[in-house]
CSV table of C-alpha atoms in Angstrom, one decimal:
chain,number,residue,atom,x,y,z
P,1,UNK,CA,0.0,0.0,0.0
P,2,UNK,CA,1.5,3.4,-0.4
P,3,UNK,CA,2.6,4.7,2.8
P,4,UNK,CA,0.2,8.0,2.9
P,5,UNK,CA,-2.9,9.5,0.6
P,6,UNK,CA,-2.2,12.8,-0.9
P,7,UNK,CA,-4.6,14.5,0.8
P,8,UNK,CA,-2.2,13.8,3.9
P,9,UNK,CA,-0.1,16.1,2.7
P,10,UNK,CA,-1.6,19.1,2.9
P,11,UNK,CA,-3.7,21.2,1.0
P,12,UNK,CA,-0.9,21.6,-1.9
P,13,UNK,CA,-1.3,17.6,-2.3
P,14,UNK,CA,-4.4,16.4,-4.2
P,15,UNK,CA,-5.6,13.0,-5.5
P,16,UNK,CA,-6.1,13.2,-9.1
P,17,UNK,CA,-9.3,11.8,-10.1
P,18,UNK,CA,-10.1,10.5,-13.7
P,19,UNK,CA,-10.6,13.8,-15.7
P,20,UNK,CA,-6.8,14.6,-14.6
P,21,UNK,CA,-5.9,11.0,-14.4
P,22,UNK,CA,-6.7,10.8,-17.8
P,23,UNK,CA,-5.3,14.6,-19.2
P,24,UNK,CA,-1.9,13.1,-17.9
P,25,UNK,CA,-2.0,10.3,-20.2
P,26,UNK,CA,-3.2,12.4,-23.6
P,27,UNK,CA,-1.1,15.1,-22.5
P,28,UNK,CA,2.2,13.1,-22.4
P,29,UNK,CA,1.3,11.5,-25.6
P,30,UNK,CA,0.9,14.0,-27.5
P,31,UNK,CA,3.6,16.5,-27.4
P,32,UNK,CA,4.6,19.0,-29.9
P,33,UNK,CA,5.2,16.2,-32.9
P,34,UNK,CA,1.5,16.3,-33.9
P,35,UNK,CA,2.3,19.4,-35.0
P,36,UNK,CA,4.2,18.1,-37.8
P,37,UNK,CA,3.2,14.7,-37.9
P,38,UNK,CA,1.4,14.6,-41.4
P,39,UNK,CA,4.1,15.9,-43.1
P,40,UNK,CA,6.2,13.6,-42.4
P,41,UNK,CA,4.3,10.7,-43.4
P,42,UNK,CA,3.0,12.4,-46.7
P,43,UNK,CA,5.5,10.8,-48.2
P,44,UNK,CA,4.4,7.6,-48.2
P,45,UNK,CA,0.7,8.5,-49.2
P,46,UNK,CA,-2.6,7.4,-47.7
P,47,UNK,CA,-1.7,4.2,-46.6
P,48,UNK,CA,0.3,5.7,-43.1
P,49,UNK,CA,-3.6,6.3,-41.9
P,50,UNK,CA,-3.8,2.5,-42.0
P,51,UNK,CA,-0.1,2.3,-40.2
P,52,UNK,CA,-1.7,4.4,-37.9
P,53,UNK,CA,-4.8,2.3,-37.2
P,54,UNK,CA,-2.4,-0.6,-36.6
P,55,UNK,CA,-0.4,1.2,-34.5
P,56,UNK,CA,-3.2,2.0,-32.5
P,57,UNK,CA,-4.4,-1.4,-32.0
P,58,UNK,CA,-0.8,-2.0,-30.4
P,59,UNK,CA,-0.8,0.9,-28.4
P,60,UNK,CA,-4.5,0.3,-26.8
P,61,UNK,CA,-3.3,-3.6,-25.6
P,62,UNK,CA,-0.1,-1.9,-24.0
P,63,UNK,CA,-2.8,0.2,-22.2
P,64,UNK,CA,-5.2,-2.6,-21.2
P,65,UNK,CA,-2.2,-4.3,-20.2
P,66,UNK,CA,-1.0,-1.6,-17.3
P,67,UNK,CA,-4.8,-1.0,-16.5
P,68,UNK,CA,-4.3,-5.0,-15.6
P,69,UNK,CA,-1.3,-4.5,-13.5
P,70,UNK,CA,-2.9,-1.4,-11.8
P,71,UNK,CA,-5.7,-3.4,-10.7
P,72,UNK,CA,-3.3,-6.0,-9.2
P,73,UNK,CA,-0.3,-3.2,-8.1
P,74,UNK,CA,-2.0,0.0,-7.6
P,75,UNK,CA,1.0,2.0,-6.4
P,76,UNK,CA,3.3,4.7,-7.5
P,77,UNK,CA,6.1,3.6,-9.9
P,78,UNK,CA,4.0,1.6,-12.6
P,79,UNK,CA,7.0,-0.5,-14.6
P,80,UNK,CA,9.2,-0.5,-12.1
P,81,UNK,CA,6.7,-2.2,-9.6
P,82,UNK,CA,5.3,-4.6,-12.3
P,83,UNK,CA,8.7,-5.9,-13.4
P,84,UNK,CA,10.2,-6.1,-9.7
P,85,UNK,CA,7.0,-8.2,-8.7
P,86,UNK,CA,7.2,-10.5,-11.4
P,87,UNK,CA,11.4,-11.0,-12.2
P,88,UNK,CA,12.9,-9.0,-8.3
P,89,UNK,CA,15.1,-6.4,-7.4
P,90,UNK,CA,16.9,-6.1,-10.7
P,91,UNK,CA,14.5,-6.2,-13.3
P,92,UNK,CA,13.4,-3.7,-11.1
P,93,UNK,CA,15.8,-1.3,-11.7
P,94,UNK,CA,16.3,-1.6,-14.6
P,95,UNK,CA,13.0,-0.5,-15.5
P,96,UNK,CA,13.3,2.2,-12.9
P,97,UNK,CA,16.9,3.2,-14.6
P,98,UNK,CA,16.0,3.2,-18.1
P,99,UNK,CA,12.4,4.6,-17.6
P,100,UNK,CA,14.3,7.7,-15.8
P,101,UNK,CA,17.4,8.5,-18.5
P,102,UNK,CA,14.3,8.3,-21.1
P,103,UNK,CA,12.1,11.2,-18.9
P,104,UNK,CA,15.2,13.9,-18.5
P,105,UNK,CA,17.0,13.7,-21.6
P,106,UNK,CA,13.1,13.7,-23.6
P,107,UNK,CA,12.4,16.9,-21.1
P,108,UNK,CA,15.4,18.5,-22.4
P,109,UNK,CA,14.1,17.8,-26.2
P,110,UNK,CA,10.8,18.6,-25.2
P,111,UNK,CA,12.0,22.2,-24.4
P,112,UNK,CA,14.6,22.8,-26.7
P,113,UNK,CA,11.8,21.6,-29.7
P,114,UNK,CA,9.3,24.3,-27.2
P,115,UNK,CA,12.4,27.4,-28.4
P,116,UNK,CA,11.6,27.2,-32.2
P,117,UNK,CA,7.7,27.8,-31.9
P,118,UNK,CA,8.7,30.4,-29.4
P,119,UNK,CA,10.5,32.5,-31.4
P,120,UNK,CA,7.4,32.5,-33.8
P,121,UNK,CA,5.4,34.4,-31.4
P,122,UNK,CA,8.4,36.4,-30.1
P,123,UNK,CA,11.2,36.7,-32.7
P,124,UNK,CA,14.0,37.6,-30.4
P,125,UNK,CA,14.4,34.4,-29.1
P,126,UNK,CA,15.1,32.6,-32.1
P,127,UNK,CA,18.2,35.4,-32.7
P,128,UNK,CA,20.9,34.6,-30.4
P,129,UNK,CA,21.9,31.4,-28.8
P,130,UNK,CA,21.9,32.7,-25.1
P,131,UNK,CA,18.3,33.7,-25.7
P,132,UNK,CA,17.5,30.1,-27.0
P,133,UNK,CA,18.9,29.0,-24.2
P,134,UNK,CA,17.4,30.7,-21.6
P,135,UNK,CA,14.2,30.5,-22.6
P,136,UNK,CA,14.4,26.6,-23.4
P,137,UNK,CA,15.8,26.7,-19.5
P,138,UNK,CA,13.0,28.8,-18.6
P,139,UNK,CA,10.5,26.5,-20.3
P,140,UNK,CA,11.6,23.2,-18.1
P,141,UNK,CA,11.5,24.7,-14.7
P,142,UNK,CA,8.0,26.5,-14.9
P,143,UNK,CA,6.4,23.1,-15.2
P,144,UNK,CA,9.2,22.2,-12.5
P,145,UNK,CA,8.3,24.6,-10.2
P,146,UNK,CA,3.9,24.1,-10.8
P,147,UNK,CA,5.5,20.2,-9.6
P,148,UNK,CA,6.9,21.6,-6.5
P,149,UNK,CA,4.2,23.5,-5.5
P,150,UNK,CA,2.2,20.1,-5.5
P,151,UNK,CA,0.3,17.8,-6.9
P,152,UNK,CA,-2.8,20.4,-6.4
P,153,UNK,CA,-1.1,22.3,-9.3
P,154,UNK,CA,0.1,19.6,-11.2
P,155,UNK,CA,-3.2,18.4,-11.8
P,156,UNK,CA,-4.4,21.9,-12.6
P,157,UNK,CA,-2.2,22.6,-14.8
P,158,UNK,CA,-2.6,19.7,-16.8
P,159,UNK,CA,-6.0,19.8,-17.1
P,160,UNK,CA,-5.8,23.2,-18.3
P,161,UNK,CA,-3.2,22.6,-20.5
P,162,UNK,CA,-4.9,19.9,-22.3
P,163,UNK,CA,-8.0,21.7,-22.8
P,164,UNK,CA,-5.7,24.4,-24.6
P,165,UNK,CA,-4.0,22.5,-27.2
P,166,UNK,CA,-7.1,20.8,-27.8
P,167,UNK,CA,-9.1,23.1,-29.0
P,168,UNK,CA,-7.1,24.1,-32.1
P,169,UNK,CA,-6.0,20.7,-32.4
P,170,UNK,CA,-9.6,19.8,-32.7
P,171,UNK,CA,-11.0,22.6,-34.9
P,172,UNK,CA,-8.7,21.2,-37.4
P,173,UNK,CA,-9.0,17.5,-36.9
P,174,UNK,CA,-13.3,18.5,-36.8
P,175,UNK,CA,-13.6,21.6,-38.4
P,176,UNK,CA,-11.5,20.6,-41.1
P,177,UNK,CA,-13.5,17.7,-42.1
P,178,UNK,CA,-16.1,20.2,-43.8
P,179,UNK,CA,-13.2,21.6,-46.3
P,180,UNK,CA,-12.3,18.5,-46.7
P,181,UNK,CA,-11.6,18.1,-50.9
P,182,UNK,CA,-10.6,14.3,-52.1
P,183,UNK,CA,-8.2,15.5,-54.7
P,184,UNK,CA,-5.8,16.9,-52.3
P,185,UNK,CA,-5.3,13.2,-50.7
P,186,UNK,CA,-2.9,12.4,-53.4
P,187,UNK,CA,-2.2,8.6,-54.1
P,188,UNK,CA,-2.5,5.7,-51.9
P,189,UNK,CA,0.9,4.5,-52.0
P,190,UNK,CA,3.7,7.3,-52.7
P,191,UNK,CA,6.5,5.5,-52.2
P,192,UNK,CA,6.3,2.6,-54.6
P,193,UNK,CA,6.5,0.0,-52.1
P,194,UNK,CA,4.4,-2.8,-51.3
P,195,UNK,CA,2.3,-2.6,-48.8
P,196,UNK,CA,3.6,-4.3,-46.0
P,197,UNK,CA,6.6,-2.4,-46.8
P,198,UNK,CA,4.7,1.1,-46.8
P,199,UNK,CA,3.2,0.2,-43.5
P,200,UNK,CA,6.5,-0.5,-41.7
P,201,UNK,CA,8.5,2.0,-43.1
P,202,UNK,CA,5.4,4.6,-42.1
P,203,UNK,CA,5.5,3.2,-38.7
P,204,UNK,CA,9.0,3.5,-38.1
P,205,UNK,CA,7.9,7.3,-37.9
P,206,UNK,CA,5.0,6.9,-35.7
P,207,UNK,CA,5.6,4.2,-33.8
P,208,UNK,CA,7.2,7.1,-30.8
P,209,UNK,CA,3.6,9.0,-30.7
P,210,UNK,CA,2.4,6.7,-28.5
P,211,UNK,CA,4.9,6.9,-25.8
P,212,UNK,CA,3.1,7.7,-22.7
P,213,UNK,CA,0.4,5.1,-22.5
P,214,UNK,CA,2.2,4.3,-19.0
P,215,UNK,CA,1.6,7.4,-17.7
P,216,UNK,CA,-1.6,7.2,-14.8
P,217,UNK,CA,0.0,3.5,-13.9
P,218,UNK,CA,3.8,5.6,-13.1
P,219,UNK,CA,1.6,8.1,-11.2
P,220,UNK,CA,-0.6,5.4,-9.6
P,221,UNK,CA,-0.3,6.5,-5.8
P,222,UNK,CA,-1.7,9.7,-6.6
P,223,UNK,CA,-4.7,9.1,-8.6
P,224,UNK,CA,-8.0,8.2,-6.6
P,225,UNK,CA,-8.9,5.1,-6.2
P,226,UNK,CA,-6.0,3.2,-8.4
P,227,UNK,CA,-7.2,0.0,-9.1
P,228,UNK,CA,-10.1,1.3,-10.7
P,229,UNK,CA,-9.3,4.9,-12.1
P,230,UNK,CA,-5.4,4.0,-13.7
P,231,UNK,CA,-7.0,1.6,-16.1
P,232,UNK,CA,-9.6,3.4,-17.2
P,233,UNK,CA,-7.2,6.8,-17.5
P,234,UNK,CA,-5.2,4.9,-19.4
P,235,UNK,CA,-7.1,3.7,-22.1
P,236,UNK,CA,-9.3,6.6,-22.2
P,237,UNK,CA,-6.3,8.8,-22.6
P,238,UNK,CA,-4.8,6.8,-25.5
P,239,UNK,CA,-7.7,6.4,-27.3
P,240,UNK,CA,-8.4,10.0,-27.0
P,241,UNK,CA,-4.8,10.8,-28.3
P,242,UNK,CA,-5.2,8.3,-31.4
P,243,UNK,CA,-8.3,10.0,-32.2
P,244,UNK,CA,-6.6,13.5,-32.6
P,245,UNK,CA,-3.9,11.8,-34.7
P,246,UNK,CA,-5.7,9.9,-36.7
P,247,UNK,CA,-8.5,12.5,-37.6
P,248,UNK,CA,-5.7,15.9,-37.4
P,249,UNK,CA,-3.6,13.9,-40.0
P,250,UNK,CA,-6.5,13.1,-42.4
P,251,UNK,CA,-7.8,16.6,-41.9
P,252,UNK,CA,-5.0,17.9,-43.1
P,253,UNK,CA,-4.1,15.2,-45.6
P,254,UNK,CA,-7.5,16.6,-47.6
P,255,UNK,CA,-7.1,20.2,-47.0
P,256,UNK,CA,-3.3,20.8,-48.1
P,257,UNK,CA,-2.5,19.2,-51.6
P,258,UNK,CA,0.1,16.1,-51.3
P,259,UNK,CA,2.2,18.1,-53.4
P,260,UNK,CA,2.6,20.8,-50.5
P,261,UNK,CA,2.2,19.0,-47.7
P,262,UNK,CA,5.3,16.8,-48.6
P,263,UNK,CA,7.2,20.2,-48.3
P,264,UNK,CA,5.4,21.4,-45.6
P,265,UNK,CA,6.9,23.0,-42.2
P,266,UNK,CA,4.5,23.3,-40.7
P,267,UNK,CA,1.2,21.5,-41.8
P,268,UNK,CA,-1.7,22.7,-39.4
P,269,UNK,CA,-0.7,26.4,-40.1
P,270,UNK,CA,-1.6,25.5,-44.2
P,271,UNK,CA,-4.7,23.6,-43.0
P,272,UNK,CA,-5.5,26.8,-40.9
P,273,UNK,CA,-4.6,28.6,-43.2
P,274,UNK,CA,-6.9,26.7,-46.4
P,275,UNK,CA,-10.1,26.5,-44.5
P,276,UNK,CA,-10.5,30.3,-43.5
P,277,UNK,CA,-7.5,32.2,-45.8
P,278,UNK,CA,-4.9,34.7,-44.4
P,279,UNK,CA,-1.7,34.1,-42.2
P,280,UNK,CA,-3.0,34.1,-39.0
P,281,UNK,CA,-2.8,30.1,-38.4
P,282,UNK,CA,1.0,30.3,-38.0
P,283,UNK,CA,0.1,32.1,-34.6
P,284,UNK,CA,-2.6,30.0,-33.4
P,285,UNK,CA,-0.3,26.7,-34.7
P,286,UNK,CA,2.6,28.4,-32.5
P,287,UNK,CA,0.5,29.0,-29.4
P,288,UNK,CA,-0.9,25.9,-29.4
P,289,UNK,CA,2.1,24.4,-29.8
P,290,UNK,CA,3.8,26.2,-26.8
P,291,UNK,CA,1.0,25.3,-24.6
P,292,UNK,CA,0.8,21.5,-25.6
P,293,UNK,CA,4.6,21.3,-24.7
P,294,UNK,CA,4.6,23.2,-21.5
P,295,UNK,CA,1.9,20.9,-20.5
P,296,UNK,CA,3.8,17.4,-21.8
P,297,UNK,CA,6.5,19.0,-19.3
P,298,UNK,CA,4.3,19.5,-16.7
P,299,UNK,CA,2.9,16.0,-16.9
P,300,UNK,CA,7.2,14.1,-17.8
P,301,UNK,CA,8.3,16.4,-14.9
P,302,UNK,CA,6.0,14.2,-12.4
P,303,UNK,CA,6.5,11.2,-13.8
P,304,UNK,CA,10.8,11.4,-13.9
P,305,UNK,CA,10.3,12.2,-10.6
P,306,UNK,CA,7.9,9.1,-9.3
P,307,UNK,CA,10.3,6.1,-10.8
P,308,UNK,CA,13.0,7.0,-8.6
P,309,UNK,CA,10.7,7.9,-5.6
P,310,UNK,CA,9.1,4.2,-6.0
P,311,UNK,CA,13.0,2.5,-6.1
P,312,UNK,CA,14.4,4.8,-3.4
P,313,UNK,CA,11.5,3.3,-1.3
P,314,UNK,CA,13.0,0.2,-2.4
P,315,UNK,CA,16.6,0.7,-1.5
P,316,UNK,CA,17.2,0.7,-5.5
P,317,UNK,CA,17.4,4.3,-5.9
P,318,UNK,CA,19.7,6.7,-3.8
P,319,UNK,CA,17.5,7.4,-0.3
P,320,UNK,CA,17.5,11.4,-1.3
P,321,UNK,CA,15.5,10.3,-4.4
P,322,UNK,CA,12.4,9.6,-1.3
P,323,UNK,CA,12.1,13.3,-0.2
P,324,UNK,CA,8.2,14.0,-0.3
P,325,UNK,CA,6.8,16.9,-0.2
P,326,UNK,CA,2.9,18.1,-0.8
P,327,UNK,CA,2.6,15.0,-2.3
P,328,UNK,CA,5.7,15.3,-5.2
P,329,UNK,CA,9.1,13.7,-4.6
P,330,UNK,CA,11.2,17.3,-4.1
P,331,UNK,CA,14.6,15.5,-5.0
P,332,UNK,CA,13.8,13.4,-7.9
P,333,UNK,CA,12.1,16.6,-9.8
P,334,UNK,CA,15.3,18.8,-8.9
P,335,UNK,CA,17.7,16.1,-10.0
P,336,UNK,CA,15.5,15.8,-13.2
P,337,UNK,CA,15.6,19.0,-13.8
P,338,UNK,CA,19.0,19.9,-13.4
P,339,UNK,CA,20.2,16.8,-15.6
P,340,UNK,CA,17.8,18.2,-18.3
P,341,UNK,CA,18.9,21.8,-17.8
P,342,UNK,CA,22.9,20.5,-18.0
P,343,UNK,CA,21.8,18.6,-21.2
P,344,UNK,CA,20.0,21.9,-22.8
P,345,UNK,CA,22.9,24.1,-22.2
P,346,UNK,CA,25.4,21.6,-23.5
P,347,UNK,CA,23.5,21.0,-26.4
P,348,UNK,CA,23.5,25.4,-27.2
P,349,UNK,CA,27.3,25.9,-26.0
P,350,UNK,CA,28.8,22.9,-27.6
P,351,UNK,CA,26.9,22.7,-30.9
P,352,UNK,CA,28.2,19.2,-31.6
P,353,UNK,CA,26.5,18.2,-34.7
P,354,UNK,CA,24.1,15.0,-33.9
P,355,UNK,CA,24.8,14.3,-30.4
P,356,UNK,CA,21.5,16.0,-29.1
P,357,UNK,CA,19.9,13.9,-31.4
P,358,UNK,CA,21.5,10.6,-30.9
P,359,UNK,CA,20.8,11.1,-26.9
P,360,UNK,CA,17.0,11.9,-27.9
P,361,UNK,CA,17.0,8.9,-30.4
P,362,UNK,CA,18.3,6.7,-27.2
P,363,UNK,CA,15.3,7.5,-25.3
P,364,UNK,CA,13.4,6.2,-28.1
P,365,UNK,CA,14.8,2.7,-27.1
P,366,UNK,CA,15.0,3.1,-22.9
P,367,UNK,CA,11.4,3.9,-22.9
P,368,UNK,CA,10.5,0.7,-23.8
P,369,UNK,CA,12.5,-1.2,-21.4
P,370,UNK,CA,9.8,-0.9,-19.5
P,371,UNK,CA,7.4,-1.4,-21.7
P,372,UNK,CA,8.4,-5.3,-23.0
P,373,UNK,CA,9.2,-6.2,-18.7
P,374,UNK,CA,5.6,-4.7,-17.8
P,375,UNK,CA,4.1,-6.7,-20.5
P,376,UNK,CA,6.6,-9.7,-19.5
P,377,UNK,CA,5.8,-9.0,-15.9
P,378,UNK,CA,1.6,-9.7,-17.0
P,379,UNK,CA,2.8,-13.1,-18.6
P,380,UNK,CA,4.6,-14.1,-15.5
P,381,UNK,CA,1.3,-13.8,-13.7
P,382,UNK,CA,-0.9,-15.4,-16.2
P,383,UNK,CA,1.4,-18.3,-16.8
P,384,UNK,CA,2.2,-18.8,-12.8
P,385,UNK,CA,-1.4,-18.9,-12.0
P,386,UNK,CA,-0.8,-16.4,-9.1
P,387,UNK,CA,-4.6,-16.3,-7.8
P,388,UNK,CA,-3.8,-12.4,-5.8
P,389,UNK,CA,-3.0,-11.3,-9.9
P,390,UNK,CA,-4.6,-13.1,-12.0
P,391,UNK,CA,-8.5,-12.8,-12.6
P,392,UNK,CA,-9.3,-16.3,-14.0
P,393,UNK,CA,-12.4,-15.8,-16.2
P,394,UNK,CA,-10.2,-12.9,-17.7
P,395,UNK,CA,-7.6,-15.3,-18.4
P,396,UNK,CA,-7.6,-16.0,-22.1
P,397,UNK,CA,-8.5,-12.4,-23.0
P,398,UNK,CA,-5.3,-11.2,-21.1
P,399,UNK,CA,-3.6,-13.2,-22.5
P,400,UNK,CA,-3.9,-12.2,-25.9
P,401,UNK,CA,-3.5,-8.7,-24.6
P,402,UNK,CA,-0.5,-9.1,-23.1
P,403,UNK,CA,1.1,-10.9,-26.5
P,404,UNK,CA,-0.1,-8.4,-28.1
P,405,UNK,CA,1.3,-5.4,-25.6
P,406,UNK,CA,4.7,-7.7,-26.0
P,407,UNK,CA,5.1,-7.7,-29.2
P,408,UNK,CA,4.1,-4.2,-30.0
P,409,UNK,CA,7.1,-3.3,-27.7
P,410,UNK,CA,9.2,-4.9,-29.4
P,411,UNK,CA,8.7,-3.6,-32.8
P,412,UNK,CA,9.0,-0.2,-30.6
P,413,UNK,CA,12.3,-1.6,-29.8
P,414,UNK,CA,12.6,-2.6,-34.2
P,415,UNK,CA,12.0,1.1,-34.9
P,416,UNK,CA,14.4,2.7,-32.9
P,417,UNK,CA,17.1,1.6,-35.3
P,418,UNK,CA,20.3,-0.1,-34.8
P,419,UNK,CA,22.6,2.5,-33.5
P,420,UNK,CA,19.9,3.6,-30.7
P,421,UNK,CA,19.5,-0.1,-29.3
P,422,UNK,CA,23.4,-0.3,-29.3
P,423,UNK,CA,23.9,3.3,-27.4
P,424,UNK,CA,20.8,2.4,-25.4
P,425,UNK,CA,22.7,-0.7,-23.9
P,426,UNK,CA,25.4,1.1,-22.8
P,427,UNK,CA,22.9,3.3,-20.6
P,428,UNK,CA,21.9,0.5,-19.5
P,429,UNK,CA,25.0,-1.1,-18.3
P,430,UNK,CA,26.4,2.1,-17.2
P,431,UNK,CA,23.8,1.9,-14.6
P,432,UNK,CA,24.3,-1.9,-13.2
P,433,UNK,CA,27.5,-0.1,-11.1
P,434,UNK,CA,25.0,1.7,-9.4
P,435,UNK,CA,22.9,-1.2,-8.7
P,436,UNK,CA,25.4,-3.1,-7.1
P,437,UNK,CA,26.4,0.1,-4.6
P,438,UNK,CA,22.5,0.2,-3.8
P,439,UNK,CA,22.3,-3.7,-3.3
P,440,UNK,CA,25.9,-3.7,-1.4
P,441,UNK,CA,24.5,-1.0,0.5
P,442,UNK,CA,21.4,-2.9,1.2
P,443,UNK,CA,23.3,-6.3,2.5
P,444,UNK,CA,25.2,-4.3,4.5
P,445,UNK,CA,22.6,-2.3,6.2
P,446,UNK,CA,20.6,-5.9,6.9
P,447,UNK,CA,23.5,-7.6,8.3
């Protein structure tokens, strides 16, 4: 059981309930990529709508799947938890480890990606790098700060967040529906291939939009009623993100021509743009762009922060990463921050060509660690006939769920390329030295 409620706390400490619960999820999944999401799989034609339908049938199972384990593990940590219960302490961590690297270093991209649509609304910024800098910096601790005010404010500003980035999000993804002009779709298949080939090349681009699903089951101790709320959140949230994606992309596949869209910078602002005329959809594009990445922030910020707390707990994680207070770990968002900041300024002073990008293509890989032990961990349980996790008439159906969470994992894992699964071993075995300190640690403290 986790050791207090929120509302324990104080009044800065709040139990999220399922409007919140489930804001956390959509708003983690959908960062600032939709934003330029169809034009990068215009290239391969129509056919990435059906990538996207078969990613989405992957990425609700993963969800079913950790609305199972919430049921059976309601408590903060999600992965971690699930993979320690199922394989012990080290599976443990390394869930805990590779789930953390994934949340800093994708803060940092999160706000550095945050400066560019920034300097659309205010131009300065985009004109010297100290500016960038500072106002990427200045990007990741506002969300960092609403965190250590508490989870009152967290929730808050989530909620409002999401409603934000919605609403133009959705007057395109609706609205557009009515300008909607079949001769702009261009052809099925762009590319030539076949269509299994089409498919998995498409999804090799998508296949990261979905990272997030795990979000309510990492933030478990804090949402009301756990067993029952998580799941729900979960899938709620995901199939409310794939519902933006899939009708913002075809929106905007039939209101820019293929042609233009191939070419596009930034395809909402054209969609904008085709269904009421002017220039003024660059603007709204920008604002809502700001606003949806301030509030993924807002939402990775907590979660970076509740891994460690759960394996600190644990003896897995330094003890300073278990400093509560107002119901958010204090050390494990300043850590997080400060990792991210270091990273941000690194990547403006230094300049070296690729290496920001080869960091953020690692996370692509780390994140889902976790995401093939959880779905391991739900085998384990199935297979083991543990009676406290397993819901017997539910048995077969969970099954298939959890294959199917499995193996979209690992074609998560496919995606990520070669050289990210290769760098993303060695953060992983750069850890294990830590692990043995905390377990050395551990022995010696029980002797």
């Amino acid at each position: 059981m986790e050791e207090a409620t929120a509302e324990a706390a104080g009044p800065h400490a709040r139990r999220f309930g399922l409007p919140v619960a489930t804001c956390l999820v959509m708003g983690n999944i959908i960062g600032g990529g939709i934003f330029v999401l169809p034009a990068s799989v215009a290239p391969f034609g129509t056919i990435s709508l059906l990538a996207f339908g078969v990613l989405t049938v992957g990425a609700i199972a993963l969800a079913l799947v950790f609305g199972r384990l919430a049921e059976r593990l309601p408590q903060t940590g999600g992965p971690y938890v699930y993979a320690r219960a199922a394989f012990g302490d080290f599976a443990g961590f390394v869930a805990a480890w590779s789930y953390w690297i994934t949340t800093w270093v994708s803060n940092a991209a999160l706000a550095v990606a945050a400066v560019g649509y920034l300097a659309v609304l205010f131009p300065a910024v985009g004109q010297h790098k100290a500016a960038m800098c500072l106002a990427a910096l200045t990007v990741q601790w506002l969300p960092a700060l609403a965190n250590l005010a508490g989870t009152r404010y967290v929730g808050a500003v989530q909620l409002v967040s999401t409603v934000l980035k919605f609403a133009p999000l959705l007057l395109v993804a609706v609205g557009g529906l009515f300008f909607f002009d079949p001769a702009n779709l261009g052809p099925f298949r762009a590319t030539g291939q076949s269509p299994v080939g089409a498919v998995s090349a498409c999804a090799a681009i998508l296949l990261f939009s979905y990272l997030g699903v795990e979000s309510a089951a990492v933030s478990a101790g804090e949402v009301r009623d756990p067993a029952r709320n998580v799941g729900r959140a979960t899938v709620l949230g995901t199939a409310g993100a794939a519902l933006v994606y899939l009708l913002g992309t075809l929106a905007v596949f039939g209101l820019v021509a293929h042609d233009r869209l191939v070419a596009s910078q930034a395809p909402f602002t054209d969609a904008v743009n085709a269904m009421f005329g002017g220039t003024w959809g660059g603007t709204l594009v920008a604002c809502a762009a700001v606003v949806s990445m301030v509030g993924a922030l807002n939402g990775w910020t907590l979660l970076s922060a509740q891994t460690p707390y759960a394996a600190a707990k644990d003896g897995l994680f330094p003890k300073v990463f278990e400093t509560r207070k107002r119901g958010v770990p204090v050390a494990g968002v300043l850590v997080t921050a400060a990792l991210a900041s270091g990273l941000t300024v690194y990547n403006y002073a230094v300049g070296a060509d690729g290496v920001f990008e080869v960091l953020v293509l690692v996370t692509t890989f780390t994140a889902t660690v976790p995401y093939l032990l959880s779905a391991a961990a739900q085998v384990y349980f199935l297979l083991s006939g543990q009676s406290a996790r397993v819901h017997r008439g539910r048995l077969l159906r969970d099954g298939i769920l959890a294959v199917l969470a499995f193996g979209f994992s690992m074609w998560l894992v496919a995606g990520s390329g070669h050289a990210a699964v290769y760098q993303g071993v060695l953060f992983l075995f750069a850890g294990v030295l830590g692990y043995a300190a905390m377990s050395a640690r551990r022995q010696h403290a029980a002797a």
